[in-house]
Amino acid sequence: MALTGVLRPGFIQIRVLDLAAAEAHYVDRIGLNKVGTGADGRLYLKAWDEFDRHSIILRKADTAGMDVMGFKVASDADLDGFEKRITDWGLTVDHVPEGEQPGVGRRIGFTIPSGHRIELYASMELSETHPPIENPHVWPKEPHGMKATRFDHALLYGPDIEKNLAFFTEALDFALAEKVDTPDGVLGIWLTCSNKAHDIAFVRHAEPGRFHHVSFHLESWMDVGHAADIMARYDISIDVGPTRHGITRGQTIYFFDPSGNRNEVFAGGYIHYPDNPIRSWGPEELGRGIFYYERRLNDAFLSVVT
Amino acid sequence: MALTGVLRPGFIQIRVLDLAAAEAHYVDRIGLNKVGTGADGRLYLKAWDEFDRHSIILRKADTAGMDVMGFKVASDADLDGFEKRITDWGLTVDHVPEGEQPGVGRRIGFTIPSGHRIELYASMELSETHPPIENPHVWPKEPHGMKATRFDHALLYGPDIEKNLAFFTEALDFALAEKVDTPDGVLGIWLTCSNKAHDIAFVRHAEPGRFHHVSFHLESWMDVGHAADIMARYDISIDVGPTRHGITRGQTIYFFDPSGNRNEVFAGGYIHYPDNPIRSWGPEELGRGIFYYERRLNDAFLSVVT
Amino acid sequence: MALTGVLRPGFIQIRVLDLAAAEAHYVDRIGLNKVGTGADGRLYLKAWDEFDRHSIILRKADTAGMDVMGFKVASDADLDGFEKRITDWGLTVDHVPEGEQPGVGRRIGFTIPSGHRIELYASMELSETHPPIENPHVWPKEPHGMKATRFDHALLYGPDIEKNLAFFTEALDFALAEKVDTPDGVLGIWLTCSNKAHDIAFVRHAEPGRFHHVSFHLESWMDVGHAADIMARYDISIDVGPTRHGITRGQTIYFFDPSGNRNEVFAGGYIHYPDNPIRSWGPEELGRGIFYYERRLNDAFLSVVT
Amino acid sequence: MALTGVLRPGFIQIRVLDLAAAEAHYVDRIGLNKVGTGADGRLYLKAWDEFDRHSIILRKADTAGMDVMGFKVASDADLDGFEKRITDWGLTVDHVPEGEQPGVGRRIGFTIPSGHRIELYASMELSETHPPIENPHVWPKEPHGMKATRFDHALLYGPDIEKNLAFFTEALDFALAEKVDTPDGVLGIWLTCSNKAHDIAFVRHAEPGRFHHVSFHLESWMDVGHAADIMARYDISIDVGPTRHGITRGQTIYFFDPSGNRNEVFAGGYIHYPDNPIRSWGPEELGRGIFYYERRLNDAFLSVVT
């Protein structure tokens, strides 16, 4: 495949109420590595198997939620190309200068119909602790905590997700992997710019710009079980799981960070190709689509967001 | 990412000495499903998690080996585009009419510098037993045998693999994920057209057109262990493993089909992005690169091919 | 250790409303093997890794529940010894002649304080399909369905479980591995006659003779996940799980057979020795003791029994 | 079962050439916890899931090997009973006073026909870091390194192993789980005093008192794979594996400590009961019995001992 355009979810900036508690949660428990603290107090983290400088940014604020999700694109020229396509599609693009995040080049930003801020960027410094590349070992140092390998995706809640679908497929070349249709219209969409079953997903919600969860990839169902042991041992609040999603087939636990932001650990899921048929779910099987073993939604799934 | 051009390894045609023994091996043991037998006697198989009609083709012959490896491209127009690029690059392209394989559209074929035949095609019928797409279950029926999920990649042996590298990256937009350099030049290359660590790989060898192995993807190291149990129980000849490759980080067993063709079952491995640095290995660590736990090659790795 | 006296839970006779539906459930889904049907219509089953003729007996009846749980003892002389000890302890012993179950020798039976019938026997024919013993393979044939390896234990509900505790430890030489204490007295006891964390367990309940669940052992948490996939695929009702018990540390799913009898699949758990301290739980942590990840009981745990 | 008499392998004292290197190996890599150093310089270690004060003792010496293997018995009275039975059987018993190892009561010792020293003892202090017993978590602190859960068993080499078999079954009430017969007599015996497939094993060897390996239990094949990653990462010498034993069905890696003592990590294996038939192997299948996947012995298995 020509791997051009949008490559992957590259960073997410999350608001937390207490930075020290958040650091303990994301570093000691989820197993991220601390990169450093910026001059403005933002905390930068990365997973052990990521090459770029950082992927998770924690900002102290009075309310929890997501500030912005950033996608890396293949080249600086892509930034100009996407700016034109996004503007042509009808969104307003602004510019974030190089260095606003340490080690990150210029970014373009815009608000999608569901009310979320998305940014694109083409360059980020290589991490000083990226996976080794010369006669590399499997890992330089044993992963710790839940052993998250990467920032995998986010699920966002807001209105007008059909417009989001049009935008991501028309302006950013994403593919629709799965969707949930209801008599009231599309309830959820799972979008991919890769061979992963999803890189970003949206669920219809009255309030714009809401954050359902940020997901961290684990290597296997065994690691999902180990993550659950860590959650019980350290009294981390579990929303649901260990279970499996029907949608994406991912094995999962939803849980909460100390500020109330939902996290997910995620393993498995199929490999996606653009010639795969779209997988679709109706309202009668929505429960099984979301929580495959329980076969019903819990109350929190559609209501608890930050 | 714009998922255009070459999508994935789509089929491989393997020569076997005894079709009935091969069917028992690939269907009952590896866990493929039988699609049917063509008018010319070729046997068509597929893995349970693949959408297209078939992926493995077994042809009765007097010698073992690989006839051809086929890659699916995203559109019929891509076939014309690639024909021009391949011809411009300097290879001769021939045409295989629609229907030469049941359910498969027109193909273009060519011989790469290492002496292997590669084909491209844009269309294959959906399998009658493809993974379900409406309110889908994780699998329609429990996978059996070694539970192979897909035809994953092949490793081929031949001369002039630097030219193969140039061809695949320049004419087909593949990326080089890993390579082994020796004082005598490049010994091995691992090429990807996706987020997989490799879709095709080559090792330098004096004789052209040789076949090292066809690889089947398993979900986890647990399934690799289960596959080893099946091999011991049914007296399938193991070459090496269970072990891990340093290169690609895949967890693996090499074993042989009844005709002497090497097979691999494979799990794990990292996710690849085109902005990842190339991982490189020198001759002093080649053993660890190939067999991470043994840290040395076995005699068969460089010599036993079909 | 001198492995004398009571060896293990050897059989359990369960009442089902529909034998054909029960056979499909226990054989096709849980993965037991059918041994045969007795002259009186009882259906005999066994797990693949058990040596004796049968372990699960299904009897058609108008109500679900458990008829009897049988423990195998080491020798025929033990039967006489235990008859005396049980009678001395204060229970009435009756006799079941050889052949009442096909292939099973004479049994002695008695009703314990909680109202359940327990039997002891010293001999059962070896299964025709017992695990191989001469140059044995890991399994003679790949396990199927949920791949249950054995009938592991049962949890029973009834009154007077402190008396059960006294009986099992004083008359049958069991050890108490774990217990739950409440201000109202002992709520639950987990008893072992082996290195397993439990071979039988009791929870206090107003009605005598009630059946909470029969448990089948699986090899790992991976198999627990596979079992959950089977339950979702074939629409088997899940009570709770996949999760872990704090008590016994077992990884578990509770689910229901077509007659409403609760089943469990179970993996992990510690190895128990008689010099281990007893593990104890108070009411404030009971939820975590039963369902370690959820940290609370579901409504069904204390109320739904057969 | 009446769990009386010999309970389990309780400690093993191993000779190492360099204590600091050994501590790094057994603590940082295998994942044992350091208990402390005795006045005579011996280093005491334990696995995280053991209750007693220590299980592994490292003594600095000029040659590698095993000094003694100790079994815990159920009561002090058992020590007297076994002393009489052992003496009656024909071995000479000596006495080791309380406190020769910190926290350990009086021991009786004797040399078995194969030339190895075995000791019995009835009391050892509880570890300060034993698994929690009041509202216990699954583990108090995440296991590290290879995550060994316990000292599991040892395999010893020496002459007269038929006499060892007679001694362990007649004087100590062990059961024979598996054996290898050859035209020259018994080649190997696997003995159990529990529900484990083996607690001690012997292979026939010309020289008395030789040490083949000490084995550490892991929870699953996934952990066996993780252990192999650690061995490759930290350049620990692997003898063979990851593989499976046909005998005991255990999933295994043999590797070496810095002094050349062979270690094993071990998962799986069946549950043993005294009424199980003995599993027997002939010389033609010995390779498969020892290394189930390779189906042949490596040169080191019968020759490399300390």
PDB file of N, CA, C and O in Angstrom, chain D residues 122-145:
ATOM      1  N   ALA D 122      10.334 -30.215  59.822  1.00  0.00           N
ATOM      2  CA  ALA D 122       8.899 -30.007  60.057  1.00  0.00           C
ATOM      3  C   ALA D 122       8.530 -28.550  60.257  1.00  0.00           C
ATOM      4  O   ALA D 122       7.358 -28.201  60.173  1.00  0.00           O
ATOM      5  N   SER D 123       9.520 -27.699  60.521  1.00  0.00           N
ATOM      6  CA  SER D 123       9.102 -26.320  60.786  1.00  0.00           C
ATOM      7  C   SER D 123      10.049 -25.316  60.156  1.00  0.00           C
ATOM      8  O   SER D 123      11.273 -25.501  60.156  1.00  0.00           O
ATOM      9  N   MET D 124       9.483 -24.301  59.591  1.00  0.00           N
ATOM     10  CA  MET D 124      10.221 -23.139  59.114  1.00  0.00           C
ATOM     11  C   MET D 124       9.353 -21.927  59.398  1.00  0.00           C
ATOM     12  O   MET D 124       8.131 -21.991  59.255  1.00  0.00           O
ATOM     13  N   GLU D 125       9.989 -20.846  59.814  1.00  0.00           N
ATOM     14  CA  GLU D 125       9.225 -19.614  60.071  1.00  0.00           C
ATOM     15  C   GLU D 125       8.443 -19.191  58.841  1.00  0.00           C
ATOM     16  O   GLU D 125       8.898 -19.369  57.710  1.00  0.00           O
ATOM     17  N   LEU D 126       7.303 -18.579  59.083  1.00  0.00           N
ATOM     18  CA  LEU D 126       6.579 -17.941  57.983  1.00  0.00           C
ATOM     19  C   LEU D 126       7.413 -16.773  57.466  1.00  0.00           C
ATOM     20  O   LEU D 126       8.028 -16.047  58.244  1.00  0.00           O
ATOM     21  N   SER D 127       7.374 -16.573  56.192  1.00  0.00           N
ATOM     22  CA  SER D 127       8.061 -15.435  55.607  1.00  0.00           C
ATOM     23  C   SER D 127       7.403 -14.129  56.041  1.00  0.00           C
ATOM     24  O   SER D 127       6.190 -14.063  56.233  1.00  0.00           O
ATOM     25  N   GLU D 128       8.205 -13.101  56.194  1.00  0.00           N
ATOM     26  CA  GLU D 128       7.625 -11.772  56.474  1.00  0.00           C
ATOM     27  C   GLU D 128       6.846 -11.256  55.270  1.00  0.00           C
ATOM     28  O   GLU D 128       6.006 -10.372  55.396  1.00  0.00           O
ATOM     29  N   THR D 129       7.145 -11.782  54.104  1.00  0.00           N
ATOM     30  CA  THR D 129       6.456 -11.321  52.884  1.00  0.00           C
ATOM     31  C   THR D 129       5.649 -12.454  52.252  1.00  0.00           C
ATOM     32  O   THR D 129       5.559 -12.558  51.043  1.00  0.00           O
ATOM     33  N   HIS D 130       5.084 -13.315  53.114  1.00  0.00           N
ATOM     34  CA  HIS D 130       4.271 -14.409  52.551  1.00  0.00           C
ATOM     35  C   HIS D 130       3.022 -13.843  51.885  1.00  0.00           C
ATOM     36  O   HIS D 130       2.635 -12.689  52.142  1.00  0.00           O
ATOM     37  N   PRO D 131       2.380 -14.617  51.026  1.00  0.00           N
ATOM     38  CA  PRO D 131       1.138 -14.142  50.404  1.00  0.00           C
ATOM     39  C   PRO D 131       0.146 -13.696  51.477  1.00  0.00           C
ATOM     40  O   PRO D 131       0.031 -14.341  52.525  1.00  0.00           O
ATOM     41  N   PRO D 132      -0.540 -12.607  51.246  1.00  0.00           N
ATOM     42  CA  PRO D 132      -1.471 -12.101  52.266  1.00  0.00           C
ATOM     43  C   PRO D 132      -2.605 -13.094  52.494  1.00  0.00           C
ATOM     44  O   PRO D 132      -2.977 -13.850  51.597  1.00  0.00           O
ATOM     45  N   ILE D 133      -3.140 -13.081  53.717  1.00  0.00           N
ATOM     46  CA  ILE D 133      -4.173 -14.058  54.067  1.00  0.00           C
ATOM     47  C   ILE D 133      -5.444 -13.414  54.603  1.00  0.00           C
ATOM     48  O   ILE D 133      -6.432 -14.102  54.784  1.00  0.00           O
ATOM     49  N   GLU D 134      -5.421 -12.103  54.865  1.00  0.00           N
ATOM     50  CA  GLU D 134      -6.674 -11.439  55.274  1.00  0.00           C
ATOM     51  C   GLU D 134      -7.153 -10.569  54.140  1.00  0.00           C
ATOM     52  O   GLU D 134      -6.453  -9.642  53.721  1.00  0.00           O
ATOM     53  N   ASN D 135      -8.333 -10.879  53.621  1.00  0.00           N
ATOM     54  CA  ASN D 135      -8.835 -10.183  52.435  1.00  0.00           C
ATOM     55  C   ASN D 135      -7.710 -10.048  51.398  1.00  0.00           C
ATOM     56  O   ASN D 135      -7.414  -8.958  50.931  1.00  0.00           O
ATOM     57  N   PRO D 136      -7.094 -11.162  51.043  1.00  0.00           N
ATOM     58  CA  PRO D 136      -5.846 -11.078  50.285  1.00  0.00           C
ATOM     59  C   PRO D 136      -6.031 -10.622  48.841  1.00  0.00           C
ATOM     60  O   PRO D 136      -6.996 -10.990  48.181  1.00  0.00           O
ATOM     61  N   HIS D 137      -5.075  -9.822  48.382  1.00  0.00           N
ATOM     62  CA  HIS D 137      -4.969  -9.550  46.957  1.00  0.00           C
ATOM     63  C   HIS D 137      -4.272 -10.725  46.263  1.00  0.00           C
ATOM     64  O   HIS D 137      -3.644 -11.566  46.909  1.00  0.00           O
ATOM     65  N   VAL D 138      -4.386 -10.739  44.946  1.00  0.00           N
ATOM     66  CA  VAL D 138      -3.787 -11.816  44.156  1.00  0.00           C
ATOM     67  C   VAL D 138      -2.286 -11.861  44.386  1.00  0.00           C
ATOM     68  O   VAL D 138      -1.691 -12.931  44.491  1.00  0.00           O
ATOM     69  N   TRP D 139      -1.669 -10.720  44.423  1.00  0.00           N
ATOM     70  CA  TRP D 139      -0.275 -10.629  44.864  1.00  0.00           C
ATOM     71  C   TRP D 139      -0.133  -9.304  45.593  1.00  0.00           C
ATOM     72  O   TRP D 139      -0.821  -8.331  45.289  1.00  0.00           O
ATOM     73  N   PRO D 140       0.784  -9.279  46.563  1.00  0.00           N
ATOM     74  CA  PRO D 140       0.963  -8.018  47.297  1.00  0.00           C
ATOM     75  C   PRO D 140       1.641  -6.970  46.419  1.00  0.00           C
ATOM     76  O   PRO D 140       1.376  -5.783  46.536  1.00  0.00           O
ATOM     77  N   LYS D 141       2.500  -7.435  45.513  1.00  0.00           N
ATOM     78  CA  LYS D 141       3.284  -6.539  44.667  1.00  0.00           C
ATOM     79  C   LYS D 141       3.496  -7.304  43.370  1.00  0.00           C
ATOM     80  O   LYS D 141       3.707  -8.521  43.393  1.00  0.00           O
ATOM     81  N   GLU D 142       3.455  -6.631  42.236  1.00  0.00           N
ATOM     82  CA  GLU D 142       3.573  -7.333  40.967  1.00  0.00           C
ATOM     83  C   GLU D 142       4.848  -8.181  40.910  1.00  0.00           C
ATOM     84  O   GLU D 142       5.934  -7.657  41.134  1.00  0.00           O
ATOM     85  N   PRO D 143       4.719  -9.452  40.576  1.00  0.00           N
ATOM     86  CA  PRO D 143       5.911 -10.282  40.388  1.00  0.00           C
ATOM     87  C   PRO D 143       6.811  -9.686  39.315  1.00  0.00           C
ATOM     88  O   PRO D 143       6.350  -9.033  38.383  1.00  0.00           O
ATOM     89  N   HIS D 144       8.115  -9.926  39.431  1.00  0.00           N
ATOM     90  CA  HIS D 144       9.074  -9.318  38.507  1.00  0.00           C
ATOM     91  C   HIS D 144       9.907 -10.399  37.813  1.00  0.00           C
ATOM     92  O   HIS D 144       9.820 -11.578  38.152  1.00  0.00           O
ATOM     93  N   GLY D 145      10.697  -9.998  36.852  1.00  0.00           N
ATOM     94  CA  GLY D 145      11.563 -10.933  36.134  1.00  0.00           C
ATOM     95  C   GLY D 145      10.735 -12.039  35.492  1.00  0.00           C
ATOM     96  O   GLY D 145       9.706 -11.769  34.886  1.00  0.00           O
TER      97      GLY D 145
END
